[in-house]
Coordinates of N, CA and C in Angstrom, one line a residue:
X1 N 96.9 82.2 71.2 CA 96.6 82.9 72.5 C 97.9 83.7 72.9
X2 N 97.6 85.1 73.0 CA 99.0 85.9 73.7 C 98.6 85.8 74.8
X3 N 100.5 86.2 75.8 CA 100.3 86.6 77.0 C 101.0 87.4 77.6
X4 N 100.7 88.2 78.4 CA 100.8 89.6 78.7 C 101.4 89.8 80.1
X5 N 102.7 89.7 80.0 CA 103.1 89.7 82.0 C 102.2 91.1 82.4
X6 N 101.5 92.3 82.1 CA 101.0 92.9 82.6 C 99.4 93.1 82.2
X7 N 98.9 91.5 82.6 CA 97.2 91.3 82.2 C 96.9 91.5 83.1
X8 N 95.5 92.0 83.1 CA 94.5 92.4 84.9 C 93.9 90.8 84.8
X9 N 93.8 90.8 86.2 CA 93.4 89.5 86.4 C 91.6 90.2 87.4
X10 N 91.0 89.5 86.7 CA 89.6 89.6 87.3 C 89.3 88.5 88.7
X11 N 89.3 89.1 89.9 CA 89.0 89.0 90.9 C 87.6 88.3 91.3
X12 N 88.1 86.2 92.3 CA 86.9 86.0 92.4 C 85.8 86.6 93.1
X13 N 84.5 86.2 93.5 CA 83.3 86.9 94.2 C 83.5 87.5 95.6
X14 N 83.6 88.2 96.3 CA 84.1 88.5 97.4 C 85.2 88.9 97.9
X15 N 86.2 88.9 97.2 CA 87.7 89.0 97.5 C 87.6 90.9 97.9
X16 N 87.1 91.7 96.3 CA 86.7 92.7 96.8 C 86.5 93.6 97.9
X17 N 84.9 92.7 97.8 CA 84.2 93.3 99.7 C 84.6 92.9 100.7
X18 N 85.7 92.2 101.0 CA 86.4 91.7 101.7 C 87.9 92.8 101.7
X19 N 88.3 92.9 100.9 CA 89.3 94.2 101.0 C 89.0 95.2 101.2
X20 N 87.9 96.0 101.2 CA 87.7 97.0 101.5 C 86.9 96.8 103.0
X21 N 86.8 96.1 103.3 CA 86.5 95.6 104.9 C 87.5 96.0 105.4
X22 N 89.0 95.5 105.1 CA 90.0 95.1 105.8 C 90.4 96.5 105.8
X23 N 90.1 97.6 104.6 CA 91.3 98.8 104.3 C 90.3 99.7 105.4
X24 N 89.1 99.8 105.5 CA 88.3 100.6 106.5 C 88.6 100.4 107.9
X25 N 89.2 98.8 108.3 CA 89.6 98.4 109.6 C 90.7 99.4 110.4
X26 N 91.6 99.7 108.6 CA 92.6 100.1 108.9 C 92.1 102.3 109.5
X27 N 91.5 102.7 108.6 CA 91.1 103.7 109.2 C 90.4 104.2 110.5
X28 N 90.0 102.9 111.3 CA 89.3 103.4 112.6 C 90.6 103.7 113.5
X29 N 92.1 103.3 112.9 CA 92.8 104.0 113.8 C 93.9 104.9 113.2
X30 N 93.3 105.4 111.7 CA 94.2 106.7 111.0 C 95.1 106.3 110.6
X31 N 95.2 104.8 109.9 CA 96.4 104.3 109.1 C 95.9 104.3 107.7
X32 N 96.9 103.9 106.9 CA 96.5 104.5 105.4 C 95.5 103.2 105.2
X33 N 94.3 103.8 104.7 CA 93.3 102.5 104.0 C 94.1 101.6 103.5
X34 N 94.7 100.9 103.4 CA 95.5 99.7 102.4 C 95.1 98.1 103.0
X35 N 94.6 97.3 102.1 CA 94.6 95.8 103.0 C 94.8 95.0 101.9
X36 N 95.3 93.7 102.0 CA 95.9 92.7 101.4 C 95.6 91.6 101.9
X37 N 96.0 90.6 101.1 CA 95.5 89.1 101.6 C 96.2 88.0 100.5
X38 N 96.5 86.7 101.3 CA 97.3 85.9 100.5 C 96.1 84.5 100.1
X39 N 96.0 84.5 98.7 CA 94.9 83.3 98.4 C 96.1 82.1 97.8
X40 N 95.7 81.2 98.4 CA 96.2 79.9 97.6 C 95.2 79.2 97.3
X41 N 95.3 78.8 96.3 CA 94.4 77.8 94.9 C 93.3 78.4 95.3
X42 N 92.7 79.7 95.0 CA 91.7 80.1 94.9 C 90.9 80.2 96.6
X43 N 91.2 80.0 97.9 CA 91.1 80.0 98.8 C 92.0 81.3 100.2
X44 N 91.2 81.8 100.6 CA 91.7 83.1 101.6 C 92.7 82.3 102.6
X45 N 93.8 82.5 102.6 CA 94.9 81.8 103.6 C 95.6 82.7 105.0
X46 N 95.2 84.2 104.3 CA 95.9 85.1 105.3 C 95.2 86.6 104.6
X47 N 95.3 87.3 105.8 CA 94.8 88.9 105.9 C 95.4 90.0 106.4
X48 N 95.4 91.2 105.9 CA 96.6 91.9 106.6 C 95.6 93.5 106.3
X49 N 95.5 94.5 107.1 CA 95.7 96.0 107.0 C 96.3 96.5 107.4
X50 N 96.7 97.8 107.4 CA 97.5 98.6 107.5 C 97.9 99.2 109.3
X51 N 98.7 98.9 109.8 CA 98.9 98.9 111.0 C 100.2 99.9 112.1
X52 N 100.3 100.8 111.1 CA 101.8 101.0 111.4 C 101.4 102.4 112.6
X53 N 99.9 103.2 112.3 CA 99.8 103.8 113.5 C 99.5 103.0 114.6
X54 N 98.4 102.1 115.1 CA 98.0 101.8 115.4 C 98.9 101.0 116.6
X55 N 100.2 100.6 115.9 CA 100.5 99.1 116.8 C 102.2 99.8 116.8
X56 N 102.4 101.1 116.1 CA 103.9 102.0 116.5 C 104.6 100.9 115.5
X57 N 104.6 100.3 115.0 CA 104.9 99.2 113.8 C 105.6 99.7 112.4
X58 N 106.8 100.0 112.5 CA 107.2 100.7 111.4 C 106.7 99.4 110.0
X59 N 106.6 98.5 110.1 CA 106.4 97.3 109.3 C 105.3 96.8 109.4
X60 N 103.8 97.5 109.8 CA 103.0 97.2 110.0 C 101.8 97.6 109.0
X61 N 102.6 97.5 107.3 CA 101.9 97.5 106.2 C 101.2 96.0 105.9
X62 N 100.0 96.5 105.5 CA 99.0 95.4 105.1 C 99.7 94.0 104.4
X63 N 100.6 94.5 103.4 CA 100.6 92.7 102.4 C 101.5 92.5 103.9
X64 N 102.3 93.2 104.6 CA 103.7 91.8 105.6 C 102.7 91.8 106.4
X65 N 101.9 92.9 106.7 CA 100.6 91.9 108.2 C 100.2 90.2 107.8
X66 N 99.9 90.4 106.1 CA 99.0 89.5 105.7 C 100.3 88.0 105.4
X67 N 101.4 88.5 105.0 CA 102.4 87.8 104.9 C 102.8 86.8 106.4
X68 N 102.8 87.3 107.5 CA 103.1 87.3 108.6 C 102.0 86.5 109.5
X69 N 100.7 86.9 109.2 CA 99.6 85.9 109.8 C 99.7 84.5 108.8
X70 N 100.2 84.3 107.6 CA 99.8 83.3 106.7 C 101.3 82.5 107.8
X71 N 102.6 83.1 107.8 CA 103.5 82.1 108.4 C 102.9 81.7 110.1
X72 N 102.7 82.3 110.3 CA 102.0 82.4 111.9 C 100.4 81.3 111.7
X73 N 100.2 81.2 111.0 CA 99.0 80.1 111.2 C 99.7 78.6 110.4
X74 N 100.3 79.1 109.2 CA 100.7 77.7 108.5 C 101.9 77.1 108.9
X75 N 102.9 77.7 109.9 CA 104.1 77.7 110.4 C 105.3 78.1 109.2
X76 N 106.5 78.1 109.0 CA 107.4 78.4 108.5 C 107.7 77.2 107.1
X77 N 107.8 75.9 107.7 CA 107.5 74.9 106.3 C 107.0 74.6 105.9
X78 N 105.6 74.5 106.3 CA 104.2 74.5 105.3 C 104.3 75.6 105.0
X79 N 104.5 76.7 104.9 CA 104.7 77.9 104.0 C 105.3 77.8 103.0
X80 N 106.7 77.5 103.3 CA 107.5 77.7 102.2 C 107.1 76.3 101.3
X81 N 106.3 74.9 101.5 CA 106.3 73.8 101.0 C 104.7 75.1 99.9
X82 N 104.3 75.1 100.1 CA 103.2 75.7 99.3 C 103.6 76.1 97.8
X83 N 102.8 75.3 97.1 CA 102.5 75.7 95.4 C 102.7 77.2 94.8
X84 N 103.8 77.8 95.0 CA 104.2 79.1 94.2 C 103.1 79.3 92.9
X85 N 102.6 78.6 92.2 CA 102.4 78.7 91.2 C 100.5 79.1 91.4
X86 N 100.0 78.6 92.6 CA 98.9 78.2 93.4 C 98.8 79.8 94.5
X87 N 99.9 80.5 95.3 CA 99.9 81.2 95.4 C 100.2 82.5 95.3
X88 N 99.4 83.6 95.6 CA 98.8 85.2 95.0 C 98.9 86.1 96.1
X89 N 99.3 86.8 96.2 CA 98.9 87.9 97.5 C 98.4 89.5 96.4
X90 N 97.4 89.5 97.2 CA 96.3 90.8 96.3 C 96.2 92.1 97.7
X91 N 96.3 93.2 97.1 CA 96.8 94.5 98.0 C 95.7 95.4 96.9
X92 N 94.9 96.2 98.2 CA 94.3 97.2 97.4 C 95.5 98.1 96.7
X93 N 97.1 98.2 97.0 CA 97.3 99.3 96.5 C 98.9 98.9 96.2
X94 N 99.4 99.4 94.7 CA 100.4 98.3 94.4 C 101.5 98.6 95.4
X95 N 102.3 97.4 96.0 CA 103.3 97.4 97.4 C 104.3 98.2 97.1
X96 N 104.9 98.4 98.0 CA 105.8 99.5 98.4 C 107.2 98.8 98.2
X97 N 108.1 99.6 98.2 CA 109.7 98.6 98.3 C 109.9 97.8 99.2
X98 N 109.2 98.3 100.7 CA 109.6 97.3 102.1 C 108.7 96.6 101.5
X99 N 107.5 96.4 101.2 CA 106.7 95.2 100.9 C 107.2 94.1 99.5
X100 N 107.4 94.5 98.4 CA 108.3 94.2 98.0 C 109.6 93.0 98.2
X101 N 110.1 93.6 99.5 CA 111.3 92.9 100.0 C 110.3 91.9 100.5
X102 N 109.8 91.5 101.4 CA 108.8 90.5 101.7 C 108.2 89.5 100.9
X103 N 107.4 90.2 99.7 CA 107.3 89.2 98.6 C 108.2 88.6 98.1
X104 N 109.5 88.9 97.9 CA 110.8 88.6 97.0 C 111.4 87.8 98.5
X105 N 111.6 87.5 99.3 CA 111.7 87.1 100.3 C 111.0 85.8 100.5
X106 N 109.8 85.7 100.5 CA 109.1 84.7 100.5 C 109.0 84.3 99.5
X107 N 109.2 84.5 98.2 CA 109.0 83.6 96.9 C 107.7 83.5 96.4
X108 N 106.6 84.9 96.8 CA 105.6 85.4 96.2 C 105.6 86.0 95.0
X109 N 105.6 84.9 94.0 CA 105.9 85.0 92.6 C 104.3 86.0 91.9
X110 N 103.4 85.6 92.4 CA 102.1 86.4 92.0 C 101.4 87.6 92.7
X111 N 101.5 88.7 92.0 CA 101.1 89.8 93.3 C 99.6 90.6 92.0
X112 N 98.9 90.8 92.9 CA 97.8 91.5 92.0 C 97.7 92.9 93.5
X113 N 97.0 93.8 92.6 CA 96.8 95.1 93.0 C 95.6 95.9 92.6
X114 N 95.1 96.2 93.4 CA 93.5 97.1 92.9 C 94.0 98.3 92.3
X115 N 95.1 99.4 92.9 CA 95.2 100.8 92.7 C 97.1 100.8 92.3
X116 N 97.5 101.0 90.9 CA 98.7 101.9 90.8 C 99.0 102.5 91.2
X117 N 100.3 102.6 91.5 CA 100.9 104.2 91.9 C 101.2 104.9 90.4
X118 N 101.1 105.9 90.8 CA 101.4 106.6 89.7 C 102.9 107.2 89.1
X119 N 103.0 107.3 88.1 CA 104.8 107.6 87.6 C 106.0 108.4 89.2
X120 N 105.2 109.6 89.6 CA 106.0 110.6 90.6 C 106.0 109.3 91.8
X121 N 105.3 108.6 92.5 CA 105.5 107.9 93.4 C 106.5 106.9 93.0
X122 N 106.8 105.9 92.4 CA 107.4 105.2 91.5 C 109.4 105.8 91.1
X123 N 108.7 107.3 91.0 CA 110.2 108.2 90.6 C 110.8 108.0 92.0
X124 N 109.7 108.4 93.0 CA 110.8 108.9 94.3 C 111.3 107.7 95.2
X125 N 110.7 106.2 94.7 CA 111.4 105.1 95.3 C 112.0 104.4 94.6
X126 N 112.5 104.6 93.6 CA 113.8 104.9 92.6 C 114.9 105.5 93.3
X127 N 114.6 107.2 93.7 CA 115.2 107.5 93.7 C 116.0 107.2 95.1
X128 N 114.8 107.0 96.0 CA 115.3 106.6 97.5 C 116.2 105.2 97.5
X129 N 115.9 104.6 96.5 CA 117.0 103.1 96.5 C 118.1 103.4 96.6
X130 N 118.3 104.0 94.9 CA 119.4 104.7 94.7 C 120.2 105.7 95.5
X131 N 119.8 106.4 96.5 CA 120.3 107.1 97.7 C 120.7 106.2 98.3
X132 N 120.2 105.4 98.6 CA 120.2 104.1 99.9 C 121.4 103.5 99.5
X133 N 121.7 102.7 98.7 CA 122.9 102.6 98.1 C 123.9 103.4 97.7
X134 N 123.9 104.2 97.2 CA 124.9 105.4 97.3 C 125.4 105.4 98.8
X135 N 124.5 105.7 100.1 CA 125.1 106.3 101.1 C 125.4 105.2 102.1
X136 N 125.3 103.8 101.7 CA 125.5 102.7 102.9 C 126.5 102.5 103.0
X137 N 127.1 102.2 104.3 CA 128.5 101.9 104.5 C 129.0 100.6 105.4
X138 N 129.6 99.9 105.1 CA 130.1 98.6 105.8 C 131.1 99.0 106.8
X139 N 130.9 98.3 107.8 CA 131.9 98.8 108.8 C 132.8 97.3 109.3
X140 N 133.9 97.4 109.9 CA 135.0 96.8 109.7 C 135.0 95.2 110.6
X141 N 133.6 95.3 111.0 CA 133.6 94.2 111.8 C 132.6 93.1 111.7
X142 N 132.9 92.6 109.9 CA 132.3 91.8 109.8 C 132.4 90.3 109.8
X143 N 133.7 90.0 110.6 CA 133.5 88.8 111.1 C 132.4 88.6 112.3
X144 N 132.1 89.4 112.7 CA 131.3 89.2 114.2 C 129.8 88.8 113.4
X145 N 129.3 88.9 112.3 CA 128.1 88.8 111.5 C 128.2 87.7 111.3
X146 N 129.3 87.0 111.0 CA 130.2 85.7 110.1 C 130.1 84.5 111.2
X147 N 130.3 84.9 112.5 CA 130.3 84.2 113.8 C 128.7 83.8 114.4
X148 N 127.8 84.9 114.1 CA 126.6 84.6 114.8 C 126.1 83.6 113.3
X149 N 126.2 84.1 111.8 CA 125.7 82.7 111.3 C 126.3 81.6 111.2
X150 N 127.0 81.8 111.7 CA 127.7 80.2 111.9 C 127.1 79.3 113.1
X151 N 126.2 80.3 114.0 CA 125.4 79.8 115.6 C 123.9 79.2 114.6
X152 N 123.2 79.2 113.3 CA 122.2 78.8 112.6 C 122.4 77.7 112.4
X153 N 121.2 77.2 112.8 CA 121.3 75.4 112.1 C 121.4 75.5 110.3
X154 N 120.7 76.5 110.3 CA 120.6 76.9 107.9 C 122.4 77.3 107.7
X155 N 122.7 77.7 108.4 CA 124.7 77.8 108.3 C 124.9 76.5 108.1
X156 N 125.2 76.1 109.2 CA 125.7 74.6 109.6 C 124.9 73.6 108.3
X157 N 123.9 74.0 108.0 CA 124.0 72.5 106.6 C 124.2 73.1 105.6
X158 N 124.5 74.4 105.4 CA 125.2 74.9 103.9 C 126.4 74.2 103.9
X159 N 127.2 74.6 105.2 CA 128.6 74.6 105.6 C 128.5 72.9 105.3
X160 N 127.6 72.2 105.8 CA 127.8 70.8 105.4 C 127.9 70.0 104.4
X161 N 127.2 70.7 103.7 CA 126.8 70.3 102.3 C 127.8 70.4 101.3
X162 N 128.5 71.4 101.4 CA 130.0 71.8 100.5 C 130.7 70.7 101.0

């Protein structure tokens, strides 16, 4: 048996018509059709469309809607306690870098996608990374950053643990 980090995965009964529910939701207020949803062990956990006209939401793309309702219902450690291997977040349309940062953030190791982007989309958030980096700059007052994590209780038990 081969396996293929880039095999289509065939989608159970409804997940479909249920996405395209969600991406038309998104058009009754002129946001890009896009909707997503996070399944664990085969089960709908969380829902997301596209929201960024609608709610003035610079971050108000479908998978972090859908990312964001799943922490918001299951809280923050039954989230992160959840079977990686068990959970999938599926997006009519493959995610974007900000989205992206979200998955890789949360430790959404499985991402499925209805629609590719095509090579020129792909080129120009490359290239926008690579600008982004090129042009960021650190400014001289980063102990004041150094001071507020040190006010985290996730500070304080790194710091303890050493």
């Amino acid at each position: 048996m081969s396996f293929s980090l880039r095999s289509k995965l065939t989608l159970q009964s409804g997940i479909i018509e249920r996405l395209v529910e969600l991406g038309e939701k998104a058009l009754e207020s002129n946001d890009v059709p896009v909707a997503a949803m996070l399944v664990y062990n085969g089960a709908i956990i969380s829902e997301g469309f596209n929201t960024v006209v609608r709610d003035g939401n610079a971050a108000g793309h479908a998978e972090i809607n859908a990312v964001s309702e799943a922490l918001k219902k299951l809280g923050m450690e039954q989230f992160r306690d959840l079977d990686r291997s068990k959970l999938m977040l599926i997006s009519t349309f493959e995610p974007c870098m900000m989205c992206v940062g979200a998955v890789l953030n949360n430790n959404i190791r499985i991402v499925c996608y209805l629609q590719e982007k095509d090579f020129s989309e792909r080129k120009n958030e490359m290239k926008k990374l690579a600008t982004y980096y090129l042009l960021r700059r650190q400014a001289h007052h980063q102990n004041e950053q150094i001071k507020l994590f040190r006010l985290h209780p996730d500070y304080k038990n790194q710091r303890n643990a050493k």
